[in-house]
């Protein structure tokens, strides 16, 4: 049976509310002062996040002054820096949201893949002079339709996962379309619309596999290229990473040329992933249950 | 052990004094150039302090490659087989895809 927008809309009421802090960040991307206070307040309400910020700030403080101990949250956040703090808040909020949204438990590889694409998208956007926060959020959400399928069509979707795992060569989207009438990207974009995310992000989620139909939305190009880089570098180390296609037009629009200078992009991405790994936000699954 | 060096990208938390920059370093904040160091510069404690203050995140340094020739050859074999699987369904006769594949292989095999 096919999946309609109406069905996704009805079932979305069973999902947790989309994190307000993400909407706030997206609406105040050009207002760093507002973001800073709002971010510090948000961090202060989350003990786990507060602990991570203090830990990162104190590590940085040892470079500045050996005996410096940071005990004030404002000092800690200013030492960490707005950009890094914003990234930590987005990652923590999205990780919690995905965890709460997947009733039967989120496959670890799912989050690892979402996160890897988000980080790659952030670096690709920085290279192209686009908003890194918009890119990070779009990248993390690119697979959210799969999370919906795992929760609301569990047996049919697991069957698809097994089929693609067995063959290794069939693009999952093609099988999803045959089975449900739509693929995970379309379902993800419907969820984005229901959560009132900006049109550019919804479109990027919908067209990351076929960015040439996205009305030259640069974030569709960013997420497309980010997903390919994440797979090519095998950032999840799960054994299931595959590259099927890379759009030349997307690379051209973003100004990406694959030469010696690409090492900066790849190297920065891997170092960022290691940094997040240290903060325990990037699981490396031993098995590949649920891609 | 060989005396070969390899360029490695490290986060600021992984940086230590005396590490040598493999590339020129330019730290920008809000699109303003804040701090610049040349390629080949050996980092001092003061440099690292400045980098932390300017919220630098990723630094490219030269580190000794402590692998033996045998380990390097084994790593390259593993890489070829991993990449063969990852790019299994790609059309590498397309110039764009071939350029991307070659760049990834060169970066991971460095």
mmCIF file of C-alpha atoms in Angstrom, chain A residues 22 25-26 29 35 39 56 80-92 94 111 113-142 201 204 218-230 233 235 254 256 264-277 281-282, chain B residues 31 55 57-58:
data_model
loop_
_atom_site.group_PDB
_atom_site.id
_atom_site.type_symbol
_atom_site.label_atom_id
_atom_site.label_comp_id
_atom_site.label_asym_id
_atom_site.label_seq_id
_atom_site.Cartn_x
_atom_site.Cartn_y
_atom_site.Cartn_z
ATOM 1 C CA UNK A 22 16.617 24.276 16.222
ATOM 2 C CA UNK A 25 18.706 28.886 15.519
ATOM 3 C CA UNK A 26 17.291 28.758 11.993
ATOM 4 C CA UNK A 29 21.072 32.724 11.805
ATOM 5 C CA UNK A 35 21.839 33.325 19.416
ATOM 6 C CA UNK A 39 22.125 29.171 23.369
ATOM 7 C CA UNK A 56 35.542 21.344 26.323
ATOM 8 C CA UNK A 80 34.346 27.361 23.383
ATOM 9 C CA UNK A 81 33.087 29.913 20.813
ATOM 10 C CA UNK A 82 29.621 30.580 19.394
ATOM 11 C CA UNK A 83 30.110 28.481 16.248
ATOM 12 C CA UNK A 84 31.243 25.382 18.163
ATOM 13 C CA UNK A 85 28.577 25.866 20.826
ATOM 14 C CA UNK A 86 25.886 26.173 18.168
ATOM 15 C CA UNK A 87 27.084 22.940 16.589
ATOM 16 C CA UNK A 88 27.020 21.129 19.962
ATOM 17 C CA UNK A 89 23.489 22.367 20.678
ATOM 18 C CA UNK A 90 22.217 21.307 17.242
ATOM 19 C CA UNK A 91 23.811 17.851 17.496
ATOM 20 C CA UNK A 92 22.539 17.225 21.030
ATOM 21 C CA UNK A 94 18.817 16.331 17.013
ATOM 22 C CA UNK A 111 22.410 8.293 13.670
ATOM 23 C CA UNK A 113 25.129 8.228 9.001
ATOM 24 C CA UNK A 114 22.923 11.272 9.648
ATOM 25 C CA UNK A 115 25.639 12.905 11.701
ATOM 26 C CA UNK A 116 28.383 12.157 9.160
ATOM 27 C CA UNK A 117 26.298 13.726 6.378
ATOM 28 C CA UNK A 118 25.562 16.741 8.603
ATOM 29 C CA UNK A 119 29.248 17.348 9.344
ATOM 30 C CA UNK A 120 30.223 16.893 5.680
ATOM 31 C CA UNK A 121 27.414 19.300 4.688
ATOM 32 C CA UNK A 122 28.721 21.872 7.153
ATOM 33 C CA UNK A 123 32.220 21.765 5.637
ATOM 34 C CA UNK A 124 30.951 21.788 2.044
ATOM 35 C CA UNK A 125 28.717 24.796 2.875
ATOM 36 C CA UNK A 126 31.659 26.617 4.497
ATOM 37 C CA UNK A 127 33.691 25.999 1.322
ATOM 38 C CA UNK A 128 30.846 27.355 -0.855
ATOM 39 C CA UNK A 129 30.163 30.370 1.411
ATOM 40 C CA UNK A 130 26.704 29.138 2.502
ATOM 41 C CA UNK A 131 25.114 28.932 5.970
ATOM 42 C CA UNK A 132 26.868 26.161 7.891
ATOM 43 C CA UNK A 133 23.999 25.743 10.378
ATOM 44 C CA UNK A 134 21.368 25.347 7.653
ATOM 45 C CA UNK A 135 23.637 22.797 5.973
ATOM 46 C CA UNK A 136 24.284 20.910 9.230
ATOM 47 C CA UNK A 137 20.557 20.612 9.991
ATOM 48 C CA UNK A 138 19.635 19.649 6.406
ATOM 49 C CA UNK A 139 22.417 17.054 6.383
ATOM 50 C CA UNK A 140 21.364 15.503 9.683
ATOM 51 C CA UNK A 141 17.729 15.368 8.553
ATOM 52 C CA UNK A 142 18.373 13.978 5.054
ATOM 53 C CA UNK A 201 15.823 22.506 3.951
ATOM 54 C CA UNK A 204 17.223 19.661 0.141
ATOM 55 C CA UNK A 218 22.297 25.148 -3.173
ATOM 56 C CA UNK A 219 21.462 23.105 -0.045
ATOM 57 C CA UNK A 220 20.204 20.203 -2.195
ATOM 58 C CA UNK A 221 23.623 20.301 -3.884
ATOM 59 C CA UNK A 222 25.365 20.541 -0.490
ATOM 60 C CA UNK A 223 23.531 17.548 1.030
ATOM 61 C CA UNK A 224 23.972 15.514 -2.166
ATOM 62 C CA UNK A 225 27.752 16.064 -2.225
ATOM 63 C CA UNK A 226 27.990 15.677 1.570
ATOM 64 C CA UNK A 227 26.294 12.275 1.507
ATOM 65 C CA UNK A 228 28.645 11.112 -1.257
ATOM 66 C CA UNK A 229 31.770 12.332 0.599
ATOM 67 C CA UNK A 230 30.594 10.717 3.857
ATOM 68 C CA UNK A 233 35.470 8.356 3.220
ATOM 69 C CA UNK A 235 33.013 7.837 7.981
ATOM 70 C CA UNK A 254 29.393 24.706 -5.368
ATOM 71 C CA UNK A 256 34.207 22.047 -6.053
ATOM 72 C CA UNK A 264 41.727 20.296 3.086
ATOM 73 C CA UNK A 265 38.027 19.481 2.817
ATOM 74 C CA UNK A 266 38.463 15.738 3.493
ATOM 75 C CA UNK A 267 40.978 16.321 6.303
ATOM 76 C CA UNK A 268 38.819 18.917 8.053
ATOM 77 C CA UNK A 269 35.813 16.606 7.874
ATOM 78 C CA UNK A 270 37.712 13.668 9.416
ATOM 79 C CA UNK A 271 39.164 15.875 12.180
ATOM 80 C CA UNK A 272 35.670 17.252 12.972
ATOM 81 C CA UNK A 273 34.274 13.739 13.207
ATOM 82 C CA UNK A 274 37.083 12.750 15.620
ATOM 83 C CA UNK A 275 36.327 15.827 17.726
ATOM 84 C CA UNK A 276 32.642 14.885 17.992
ATOM 85 C CA UNK A 277 33.595 11.277 18.619
ATOM 86 C CA UNK A 281 28.109 11.997 20.070
ATOM 87 C CA UNK A 282 29.224 9.761 17.233
ATOM 88 C CA UNK B 31 35.000 36.631 7.873
ATOM 89 C CA UNK B 55 38.579 29.529 18.169
ATOM 90 C CA UNK B 57 39.347 24.270 14.971
ATOM 91 C CA UNK B 58 41.421 22.264 12.489
#
